[in-house]
Coordinates of C-alpha atoms in Angstrom, one line a residue:
M1 CA 0.0 0.0 -0.1
T2 CA 1.3 3.7 -0.9
A3 CA 0.5 5.8 1.8
D4 CA 1.5 9.2 2.9
R5 CA 4.7 9.0 4.8
S6 CA 3.7 11.8 7.2
G7 CA 1.4 9.3 8.6
P8 CA -2.4 9.5 10.3
A9 CA -3.0 12.7 11.9
F10 CA -4.3 12.3 15.5
S11 CA -5.7 14.2 18.6
V12 CA -3.1 14.6 21.5
H13 CA -6.0 14.5 23.7
D14 CA -6.4 10.6 22.9
I15 CA -2.9 9.8 22.0
P16 CA 0.3 11.1 23.4
F17 CA 2.8 12.3 21.1
S18 CA 6.1 10.5 21.4
T19 CA 8.5 8.2 19.4
H20 CA 9.9 4.8 19.5
G21 CA 12.4 4.5 22.4
S22 CA 11.6 7.7 24.5
W23 CA 10.4 7.6 28.3
F24 CA 8.6 10.8 27.5
D25 CA 5.7 12.3 25.5
I26 CA 4.2 15.5 24.8
S27 CA 0.6 15.5 25.9
P28 CA -2.2 17.6 27.7
V29 CA -2.9 14.4 29.8
V30 CA -0.7 14.9 33.0
A31 CA -2.5 12.4 35.3
E32 CA -5.2 9.8 35.3
K33 CA -8.4 11.6 33.8
T34 CA -6.4 14.8 34.0
H35 CA -6.1 17.1 31.2
A36 CA -4.2 20.4 31.4
E37 CA -4.8 23.4 29.1
D38 CA -1.2 23.1 28.1
L39 CA 0.7 20.5 26.2
H40 CA 3.3 19.1 29.0
L41 CA 6.6 17.2 28.7
V42 CA 5.5 14.1 30.6
S43 CA 8.0 11.5 31.7
H44 CA 7.3 8.1 32.7
Q45 CA 10.8 7.4 34.7
N46 CA 9.7 6.6 38.3
G47 CA 6.1 7.0 37.3
M48 CA 3.9 9.3 35.3
H49 CA 5.2 13.0 35.8
A50 CA 4.2 16.2 34.0
V51 CA 7.7 18.1 34.1
L52 CA 7.4 20.9 31.6
R53 CA 4.7 23.1 30.4
L54 CA 4.9 24.1 26.7
M55 CA 3.0 27.4 26.4
P56 CA 2.8 29.5 22.9
L57 CA 2.5 33.1 23.5
D58 CA 0.8 36.2 21.9
S59 CA 3.8 38.4 21.3
A60 CA 1.9 41.5 21.7
T61 CA 0.4 40.7 25.1
G62 CA 2.8 38.0 26.5
E63 CA -0.4 35.9 27.5
R64 CA -1.2 32.6 26.0
A65 CA -1.7 32.6 22.5
E66 CA -4.9 31.0 21.0
T67 CA -3.6 28.0 19.1
H68 CA -4.9 24.6 17.8
V69 CA -2.8 21.7 18.0
E70 CA -1.9 19.2 14.9
A71 CA -0.1 15.9 15.1
T72 CA 1.2 13.4 12.7
P73 CA 3.7 10.7 13.9
G74 CA 6.6 12.8 13.0
L75 CA 5.5 16.3 13.7
L76 CA 3.4 18.2 16.4
S77 CA 2.4 21.6 15.8
W78 CA 0.7 24.6 17.5
I79 CA -0.9 26.7 14.8
G80 CA -2.3 30.3 15.6
A81 CA -3.3 33.4 13.4
A82 CA 0.0 35.0 14.1
G83 CA 2.5 32.1 13.5
R84 CA 3.1 28.4 14.4
A85 CA 5.5 26.3 16.5
D86 CA 6.6 22.8 15.7
L87 CA 8.0 20.0 17.6
A88 CA 9.9 16.9 16.5
Y89 CA 12.0 14.2 18.0
E90 CA 15.7 14.0 17.1
S91 CA 16.4 11.1 19.3
P92 CA 14.5 9.3 22.2
D93 CA 15.6 11.6 24.7
T94 CA 15.6 15.1 22.7
V95 CA 13.0 17.1 21.0
R96 CA 13.8 20.1 18.7
L97 CA 11.4 22.8 18.8
R98 CA 11.0 25.9 16.3
G99 CA 8.8 28.8 16.0
T100 CA 7.7 32.0 14.0
G101 CA 5.3 34.5 15.2
L102 CA 4.4 32.7 18.4
P103 CA 7.1 33.1 21.2
L104 CA 7.3 30.0 23.5
C105 CA 7.3 29.6 27.2
V106 CA 9.0 26.6 28.8
A107 CA 8.1 26.2 32.6
A108 CA 8.2 23.9 35.2
A109 CA 4.9 22.1 35.8
A110 CA 5.3 22.1 39.6
R111 CA 5.5 25.5 41.3
T112 CA 6.4 24.2 44.9
L113 CA 9.8 22.9 45.6
T114 CA 10.5 21.2 48.8
P115 CA 13.7 19.3 49.7
F116 CA 12.0 16.0 48.4
S117 CA 9.6 17.1 45.4
G118 CA 9.2 19.6 42.8
T119 CA 11.7 20.9 40.0
Y120 CA 14.6 23.1 40.6
F121 CA 15.6 25.7 37.8
F122 CA 18.8 27.3 37.1
H123 CA 21.4 28.5 34.4
D124 CA 24.2 26.1 33.6
V125 CA 26.9 28.2 32.6
A126 CA 29.3 25.2 31.7
A127 CA 26.7 24.0 29.3
G128 CA 25.3 27.4 28.1
A129 CA 21.9 26.0 28.6
H130 CA 18.7 26.5 31.4
V131 CA 18.2 23.3 33.5
F132 CA 15.3 21.9 35.2
T133 CA 16.0 19.2 37.7
S134 CA 13.0 17.2 38.8
Y135 CA 12.7 15.2 42.1
E136 CA 10.0 13.0 40.7
T137 CA 11.7 11.6 37.9
G138 CA 15.2 12.0 39.1
R139 CA 16.1 13.3 35.7
R140 CA 17.3 16.6 34.3
Y141 CA 15.6 18.6 31.5
R142 CA 18.1 20.8 29.5
V143 CA 17.1 23.6 27.3
T144 CA 19.5 24.9 24.7
V145 CA 18.8 27.9 22.6
L146 CA 19.7 27.2 19.2
S147 CA 18.6 30.6 17.5
G148 CA 16.3 33.4 18.6
T149 CA 16.3 35.3 21.9
V150 CA 15.6 34.3 25.5
T151 CA 13.2 37.4 26.3
D152 CA 12.5 36.4 30.0
T153 CA 13.7 34.0 32.6
F154 CA 11.9 33.7 35.9
G155 CA 12.6 31.6 39.1
S156 CA 16.1 30.7 38.5
Q157 CA 17.6 29.3 41.5
A158 CA 14.5 30.0 43.3
L159 CA 13.2 27.8 46.3
G160 CA 9.9 27.1 47.7
S161 CA 6.8 28.3 45.7
A162 CA 7.7 30.0 42.5
D163 CA 7.2 30.1 38.8
R164 CA 10.2 28.8 37.0
G165 CA 11.0 28.9 33.3
L166 CA 12.0 31.0 30.3
T167 CA 10.6 32.3 27.5
V168 CA 12.1 32.5 23.8
A169 CA 11.3 34.6 20.8
A170 CA 12.3 34.8 17.3
D171 CA 14.9 37.6 16.2
A172 CA 14.0 39.9 13.2
D173 CA 16.0 37.6 10.6
G174 CA 14.6 34.1 11.4
P175 CA 12.6 31.8 13.6
W176 CA 13.6 30.9 17.3
E177 CA 14.7 27.2 17.7
I178 CA 15.4 25.3 21.1
A179 CA 16.4 21.6 22.0
I180 CA 15.2 20.0 25.3
E181 CA 17.1 16.9 26.5
E182 CA 16.0 14.4 29.1
L183 CA 19.4 13.4 30.7
D184 CA 21.0 12.1 33.9
T185 CA 23.4 14.3 35.4
A186 CA 25.6 15.9 32.7
R187 CA 26.6 15.4 29.2
P188 CA 28.5 17.5 26.8
P189 CA 26.8 20.7 25.6
Y190 CA 24.3 20.2 23.1
V191 CA 25.1 20.7 19.5
S192 CA 22.8 20.5 16.6
A193 CA 23.6 18.0 14.1
A194 CA 21.1 18.6 11.6
A195 CA 18.4 21.4 10.4
F196 CA 14.9 21.0 11.9
G197 CA 13.2 20.0 8.6
K198 CA 15.8 17.1 8.3
I199 CA 15.1 16.1 11.9
A200 CA 11.3 16.0 11.3
E201 CA 11.7 14.2 7.9
A202 CA 14.0 11.4 9.9
A203 CA 11.1 11.2 12.4
R204 CA 8.7 10.9 9.9
N205 CA 10.4 8.3 7.9
S206 CA 11.3 6.2 11.0
F207 CA 7.7 5.7 11.7
A208 CA 6.9 5.0 8.0
D209 CA 9.4 2.2 7.9
F210 CA 7.9 0.6 11.1
V211 CA 4.5 0.5 9.9
D212 CA 5.6 -0.8 6.5
T213 CA 7.3 -3.6 8.4
V214 CA 4.6 -4.2 10.9
A215 CA 1.5 -3.9 8.7
P216 CA 2.5 -4.4 5.1
W217 CA -0.8 -6.0 4.5
R218 CA -2.7 -2.8 5.2
S219 CA -5.3 -1.5 2.6
S220 CA -8.6 0.5 2.6
A221 CA -10.0 -2.3 4.2
T222 CA -7.9 -1.8 7.4
P223 CA -8.2 1.9 7.6
A224 CA -6.9 2.1 11.5
A225 CA -3.7 -0.1 10.8
E226 CA -1.4 2.9 10.7
L227 CA -2.4 4.7 13.7
A228 CA -2.7 1.3 15.6
A229 CA 1.0 1.0 14.5
Y230 CA 1.6 4.4 15.7
V231 CA 0.1 3.5 19.1
L232 CA 2.5 0.6 19.5
W233 CA 5.7 2.5 18.0
S234 CA 5.2 5.7 20.3
A235 CA 4.6 3.6 23.4
T236 CA 7.9 1.7 22.9
V237 CA 10.6 2.8 25.4
R238 CA 14.3 1.7 25.5
P239 CA 15.7 -0.5 28.2
A240 CA 16.0 1.4 31.5
G241 CA 15.8 0.9 35.2
L242 CA 14.1 -2.2 36.0
V243 CA 13.0 -2.5 32.3
T244 CA 15.3 -5.1 30.9
R245 CA 14.6 -5.0 27.3
P246 CA 12.9 -2.7 24.7
A247 CA 9.4 -2.6 25.9
V248 CA 5.8 -1.6 24.7
L249 CA 4.3 0.1 27.7
M250 CA 0.5 -0.4 27.9
S251 CA 0.1 3.3 27.4
K252 CA 2.3 6.3 27.7
H253 CA -0.7 7.9 29.5
W254 CA -1.2 6.8 33.3
M255 CA -1.3 2.9 32.3
D256 CA 2.5 3.3 31.7
K257 CA 3.4 -0.4 32.7
V258 CA 4.0 -3.9 31.3
W259 CA 1.4 -6.2 32.9
S260 CA 2.0 -9.9 32.6
W261 CA -0.8 -11.0 30.1
D262 CA -0.8 -7.7 28.2
H263 CA 2.5 -8.1 26.6
C264 CA 1.5 -11.3 24.9
F265 CA -0.9 -9.5 22.6
N266 CA 1.6 -7.0 21.4
A267 CA 4.3 -9.8 21.2
L268 CA 2.0 -11.4 18.7
A269 CA 1.2 -8.0 16.6
L270 CA 4.9 -7.2 16.4
A271 CA 6.0 -11.1 15.4
P272 CA 5.9 -11.0 11.7
G273 CA 7.6 -7.9 11.2
C274 CA 9.7 -7.1 14.4
P275 CA 10.6 -10.7 15.5
E276 CA 13.3 -9.3 17.9
L277 CA 11.0 -6.9 19.6
A278 CA 8.2 -9.4 19.8
W279 CA 10.6 -11.8 21.5
D280 CA 11.6 -9.3 24.0
Q281 CA 8.1 -8.2 24.7
Y282 CA 6.8 -12.1 25.4
H283 CA 10.1 -12.4 27.8
L284 CA 10.2 -9.3 29.7
P285 CA 7.9 -10.3 32.5
F286 CA 9.6 -13.7 32.7
D287 CA 12.9 -11.6 33.7
H288 CA 11.4 -11.0 36.8
Q289 CA 10.1 -14.3 37.4
D290 CA 10.4 -15.2 41.2
E291 CA 11.9 -18.3 43.0
S292 CA 8.2 -19.7 43.2
G293 CA 8.1 -19.4 39.4
A294 CA 5.6 -16.7 39.3
L295 CA 5.4 -14.0 37.0
P296 CA 5.0 -10.3 38.4
D297 CA 1.9 -8.8 38.1
S298 CA 3.6 -5.7 36.3
V299 CA 6.8 -4.2 35.6
T300 CA 7.8 -0.6 34.9
H301 CA 11.0 1.9 35.1
S302 CA 11.3 1.8 38.8
E303 CA 8.9 -1.1 40.3
V304 CA 8.1 -4.7 39.8
L305 CA 4.8 -5.5 41.7
H306 CA 4.4 -9.0 43.0
N307 CA 1.3 -8.7 45.0
F308 CA -1.0 -10.3 42.4
V309 CA -0.1 -12.3 39.4
K310 CA -1.9 -12.5 35.9
P311 CA -3.4 -15.7 34.1
P312 CA -1.4 -18.3 32.5
I313 CA -1.9 -17.3 28.9
H314 CA 1.5 -17.5 27.9
G315 CA 1.4 -21.3 26.7
W316 CA -1.3 -20.1 24.2
A317 CA 0.5 -17.0 23.5
F318 CA 3.8 -18.9 22.9
G319 CA 2.2 -21.3 20.3
H320 CA 0.8 -18.4 18.2
L321 CA 4.2 -16.5 18.6
R322 CA 6.1 -19.4 17.2
R323 CA 3.8 -19.7 14.1
R324 CA 4.1 -16.2 13.5
L325 CA 7.9 -15.7 13.7
S326 CA 9.5 -15.3 10.6
T327 CA 12.4 -17.3 11.5
P328 CA 12.3 -20.6 13.2
L329 CA 13.6 -20.5 16.9
G330 CA 16.7 -22.5 17.8
Q331 CA 17.1 -25.2 20.5
T332 CA 18.7 -22.5 23.1
E333 CA 15.5 -20.5 22.6
L334 CA 13.2 -23.3 23.0
A335 CA 15.1 -24.5 26.0
E336 CA 15.1 -21.2 27.6
T337 CA 11.2 -20.8 27.0
Y338 CA 10.5 -24.0 28.2
D339 CA 12.4 -23.6 31.4
R340 CA 10.4 -20.3 32.2
L341 CA 6.9 -21.9 31.2
E342 CA 7.7 -25.1 33.2
R343 CA 8.2 -22.8 36.4
W344 CA 5.2 -20.8 35.8
T345 CA 3.0 -23.8 35.3
D346 CA 4.4 -25.4 38.4
F347 CA 3.5 -22.4 40.4
W348 CA -0.1 -22.9 39.5
L349 CA 0.1 -26.7 40.2
T350 CA 1.9 -26.2 43.6
T351 CA 1.0 -23.0 45.4
R352 CA -2.1 -22.6 43.8
R353 CA -3.8 -25.8 44.4
A354 CA -5.5 -26.6 47.7
P355 CA -4.3 -29.9 49.1
G356 CA -6.0 -32.7 47.3
A357 CA -7.5 -30.5 44.6
A358 CA -7.2 -31.1 41.0
L359 CA -7.7 -27.5 39.9
P360 CA -5.8 -24.4 40.8
H361 CA -7.3 -21.3 41.9
Y362 CA -7.1 -17.4 41.9
Q363 CA -6.8 -15.5 45.0
H364 CA -8.6 -12.4 43.8
G365 CA -9.8 -11.0 40.5
N366 CA -6.8 -9.3 39.6
D367 CA -5.1 -12.6 39.3
S368 CA -7.4 -13.4 36.6
G369 CA -6.7 -10.0 34.7
W370 CA -10.4 -9.4 34.9
D371 CA -10.2 -7.5 38.2
N372 CA -13.7 -6.8 39.1
A373 CA -15.8 -9.4 37.0
T374 CA -18.8 -10.6 38.5
T375 CA -17.8 -14.1 38.9
F376 CA -15.6 -12.9 41.9
D377 CA -18.8 -11.2 43.5
P378 CA -19.5 -14.1 45.7
E379 CA -16.0 -14.7 46.9
R380 CA -12.5 -13.9 45.6
V381 CA -10.6 -17.3 46.4
V382 CA -11.9 -19.4 43.7
V383 CA -11.5 -22.2 41.2
T384 CA -12.5 -20.9 37.7
A385 CA -12.9 -22.8 34.5
D386 CA -11.1 -20.1 32.6
L387 CA -7.9 -20.6 34.7
A388 CA -8.2 -24.5 34.0
A389 CA -8.5 -23.9 30.3
F390 CA -5.3 -21.6 30.2
L391 CA -3.5 -24.2 32.0
V392 CA -4.6 -27.0 29.7
L393 CA -3.2 -25.0 26.8
Q394 CA -0.1 -24.2 28.5
L395 CA 0.4 -27.9 29.5
H396 CA 0.1 -28.9 25.9
Q397 CA 2.7 -26.2 24.7
L398 CA 5.2 -27.6 27.4
A399 CA 4.6 -31.3 26.1
E400 CA 5.0 -30.0 22.6
L401 CA 8.3 -28.3 23.5
A402 CA 9.6 -31.4 25.5
S403 CA 9.1 -33.6 22.6
E404 CA 10.9 -31.2 20.4
L405 CA 13.8 -30.8 22.8
E406 CA 13.9 -34.7 23.0
W407 CA 12.5 -35.1 26.7
P408 CA 10.1 -38.0 26.0
E409 CA 9.3 -38.7 29.6
K410 CA 8.6 -34.9 30.3
A411 CA 6.4 -34.9 27.2
R412 CA 4.2 -37.7 28.3
R413 CA 3.9 -36.2 31.9
W414 CA 2.6 -32.9 30.4
T415 CA 0.0 -34.8 28.4
R416 CA -1.2 -36.8 31.2
T417 CA -1.4 -33.5 33.3
A418 CA -3.3 -31.7 30.5
A419 CA -5.9 -34.4 30.1
A420 CA -6.5 -34.7 34.0
T421 CA -6.8 -31.0 34.3
Q422 CA -9.2 -30.9 31.4
A423 CA -11.0 -34.0 32.8
A424 CA -11.3 -32.3 36.3
M425 CA -12.5 -29.2 34.7
L426 CA -15.6 -30.7 32.8
D427 CA -16.2 -33.2 35.9
Q428 CA -16.2 -30.4 38.4
L429 CA -17.3 -27.2 37.0
W430 CA -19.4 -28.2 34.0
T431 CA -23.1 -28.6 34.5
G432 CA -24.3 -29.6 31.1
D433 CA -25.3 -25.8 30.1
R434 CA -22.8 -23.8 31.9
F435 CA -19.5 -23.5 33.7
V436 CA -19.7 -22.7 37.2
T437 CA -17.2 -21.1 39.6
R438 CA -16.4 -22.8 43.0
G439 CA -15.1 -21.0 46.3
V440 CA -12.3 -22.6 47.6
G441 CA -13.0 -22.2 51.3
S442 CA -16.8 -22.6 51.0
G443 CA -17.1 -25.1 48.4
D444 CA -20.1 -23.2 47.3
T445 CA -20.8 -23.0 43.4
W446 CA -22.2 -20.2 41.3
S447 CA -22.4 -18.9 37.9
S448 CA -22.7 -15.5 36.5
A449 CA -23.6 -13.2 33.5
G450 CA -20.1 -12.4 32.7
L451 CA -18.1 -13.3 30.1
L452 CA -15.4 -14.8 31.9
D453 CA -17.3 -17.8 32.6
L454 CA -17.4 -18.4 29.1
M455 CA -13.7 -18.4 28.4
P456 CA -13.2 -22.0 28.4
I457 CA -13.8 -21.6 24.6
V458 CA -10.1 -20.8 24.4
L459 CA -9.5 -24.7 24.2
G460 CA -11.0 -24.6 20.7
E461 CA -10.5 -28.1 19.3
H462 CA -9.8 -29.7 22.6
L463 CA -13.5 -29.1 23.9
P464 CA -16.1 -31.7 23.2
D465 CA -18.4 -30.4 20.6
D466 CA -21.4 -30.5 22.8
V467 CA -19.5 -28.2 25.2
S468 CA -18.1 -25.7 22.5
G469 CA -21.8 -25.6 20.9
V470 CA -23.3 -24.3 24.2
L471 CA -20.5 -21.8 24.9
A472 CA -20.8 -20.5 21.3
D473 CA -24.6 -19.8 21.7
R474 CA -24.0 -18.3 25.0
L475 CA -21.1 -15.9 23.6
E476 CA -23.5 -14.8 20.9
A477 CA -25.7 -13.4 23.4
H478 CA -22.8 -11.1 24.6
L479 CA -22.3 -9.8 21.0
T480 CA -23.7 -6.2 20.8
A481 CA -23.4 -4.0 17.7
Y482 CA -19.8 -3.2 18.8
G483 CA -18.3 -6.5 20.3
L484 CA -18.5 -8.9 23.2
A485 CA -19.8 -7.3 26.5
T486 CA -17.9 -8.5 29.4
E487 CA -21.2 -8.7 31.4
L488 CA -24.7 -9.4 29.5
P489 CA -26.3 -6.0 29.1
T490 CA -29.3 -7.4 30.6
S491 CA -27.7 -8.4 33.7
P492 CA -28.6 -6.2 36.7
H493 CA -25.0 -5.9 37.5
Y494 CA -24.1 -4.2 34.0
R495 CA -22.3 -1.1 34.0
S496 CA -21.6 1.0 31.0
D497 CA -18.2 2.2 32.4
G498 CA -17.9 -0.8 34.7
Y499 CA -14.4 -2.1 33.8
W500 CA -15.0 -5.7 33.4
R501 CA -18.6 -5.6 34.3
G502 CA -19.7 -4.6 30.6
P503 CA -17.4 -2.8 28.6
I504 CA -15.6 -4.5 25.5
W505 CA -12.0 -5.3 26.0
A506 CA -9.4 -6.3 23.3
P507 CA -7.8 -9.6 24.9
A508 CA -11.2 -11.0 25.6
T509 CA -12.0 -10.4 22.2
V510 CA -8.8 -12.1 20.8
L511 CA -9.0 -15.0 22.8
V512 CA -12.7 -15.8 22.3
E513 CA -12.3 -15.3 18.5
D514 CA -9.3 -17.7 18.3
G515 CA -11.1 -20.5 20.4
L516 CA -14.4 -20.0 18.3
R517 CA -12.4 -20.4 15.1
R518 CA -10.1 -23.4 16.4
A519 CA -13.6 -25.1 17.4
G520 CA -15.1 -24.7 14.0
H521 CA -17.4 -21.8 14.8
H522 CA -16.1 -19.5 11.7
R523 CA -19.1 -17.6 11.4
L524 CA -19.4 -16.2 14.9
A525 CA -15.5 -15.7 15.0
D526 CA -15.8 -13.5 11.8
D527 CA -18.6 -11.7 13.5
V528 CA -16.5 -11.2 16.6
S529 CA -13.7 -9.8 14.5
A530 CA -15.5 -7.8 12.3
R531 CA -17.2 -5.9 14.9
F532 CA -14.3 -5.3 17.0
R533 CA -12.3 -4.1 14.1
A534 CA -15.1 -1.7 13.1
L535 CA -15.2 -0.4 16.8
C536 CA -11.5 0.5 16.7
E537 CA -11.8 2.0 13.3
T538 CA -14.4 4.1 14.6
N539 CA -13.5 4.9 18.2
G540 CA -9.6 4.3 18.4
F541 CA -7.7 2.0 20.7
A542 CA -9.3 2.9 24.2
E543 CA -8.6 0.5 27.2
N544 CA -12.0 -0.6 26.9
F545 CA -15.3 0.6 25.3
D546 CA -18.8 1.0 26.0
A547 CA -20.7 -2.1 24.9
L548 CA -23.9 -0.3 23.7
T549 CA -22.5 2.8 22.3
G550 CA -18.8 2.1 21.5
T551 CA -17.4 5.1 23.1
G552 CA -13.8 4.6 24.3
L553 CA -13.3 4.4 28.1
R554 CA -10.4 5.1 30.6
D555 CA -6.9 5.3 28.8
R556 CA -7.4 6.4 25.3
A557 CA -4.1 5.0 23.9
Y558 CA -3.8 1.3 25.1
T559 CA -1.3 -0.7 23.1
W560 CA -2.7 -4.2 23.7
T561 CA -6.0 -2.8 21.8
A562 CA -3.7 -1.6 18.9
G563 CA -1.9 -4.8 19.0
S564 CA -5.4 -6.9 19.0
Y565 CA -6.6 -4.5 16.3
L566 CA -3.5 -5.4 14.0
L567 CA -3.8 -9.2 14.9
L568 CA -7.4 -9.5 13.8
A569 CA -7.1 -6.9 10.8
E570 CA -4.1 -8.9 9.3
A571 CA -6.2 -12.3 9.7
H572 CA -9.0 -10.9 8.3
A573 CA -6.6 -9.5 5.1
T574 CA -5.2 -13.0 4.9
R575 CA -8.4 -14.8 4.5
T576 CA -10.0 -12.4 2.1
S577 CA -6.9 -12.4 -0.1
H578 CA -7.3 -16.1 -0.7

């Protein structure tokens, strides 16, 4: 597909402006559900922190200028009646800004400086630059003026409460231009290596090359593919802190972590075009696997959380990942993955099985990834059919890997365990027309109107036909005009913005669509895919969506939603091309 290499336009109120590898973005979103009037430089080191406010000024009054913001993957612009200012990434830690007719104020976002918080501002005479140091990020932000005039500085070396920053304006003979760097303690003075136009062109081409690699199949029938690729590309950070590999964060809004099941969907989306990046996405949480074999709940720059886990979808994901990678994996890679998957599986079979129990349990809804689903309303420490189904697929994957690695006894053991786990799931949790959940402490059983109860469809071809048929019928009842509602809209517990109690989610969609297809329910799988793709094409890549209106909810630039769109769109394009 021949495309405009400037890429798709987007709203910075929905999707942050950033670049591949960077730990900061330019956005008005400065905290969860919080939009500022001005764009800010927002860093994701040590958490999400708005550091610098970027405000174009009216040259006559010195007040905020009336502008509108335009953004494409390589260039962000403030455009007003008197002129414009442009911003482009020169590198992951440096942005260049240039303007004519509109002076620019660069100011600390925080007014208050204490011994432990806030931003200090001073002029660095050695570097010939102005520097903001942020307690929250632990980093420095250096502003070097390349052309134009500093017309004002304020709050330099100030303590306590004060406005801090500088204003730059154009000279009579040309535009103003500055560089802003995010750095550690010090580096040589900034020297311009290229003209602004060349930097913007390089940024534009970098994204264009990425989308050509990740979505070469795109066409007018998959109109959101380029924007989905931008969401993934721009949310990728370079290794730093506790992030051991290049990582696709879930977002560069406030959901700026890698959760230990979200990463699987991004890995699958990236696999054909960016196999190394996909491999890193799959294995990053495993780099923090603990002694019990458990994966962390989440990983980000400065914290690894172990208070919850996430569901064992990694066997399912690895099977698909292998098929999507352009180069076959070697024995070393297979053995490493086997070891990590084995330890992760043993965690569920030991620490998460009650004495004498055949099936593992969750200790909270968060462990399932469906935090507040109605399945968990009666009790939280529960045996569920979705967990058993995911584990069965993981056991099959271990058996397959053991066979390839020529460990026949291990292969037979995993095959037996898979069969026993599935048999126990059907014997203990299947009533003939539905799966039930059982409290580990009480022994009570119940069912819900939630989609989680139907997730054993992921077993696909492994399910008895009568069971998959019942599940398919029940799944169809969850299908609204926009996709699979996570709670039946007729349920008294349905909430339009209820997180896992109603809204449509990408991972549930992908898992269900795949299970239906492998079970032979192709018409319904096609319908699930088509409705979700249309939802993204109309409403973007939100964390989740109102099941009855399609409105995007919560974080509006979520990578596993974008990755899931790419997966389904590519599969659709492949099917229709044959």
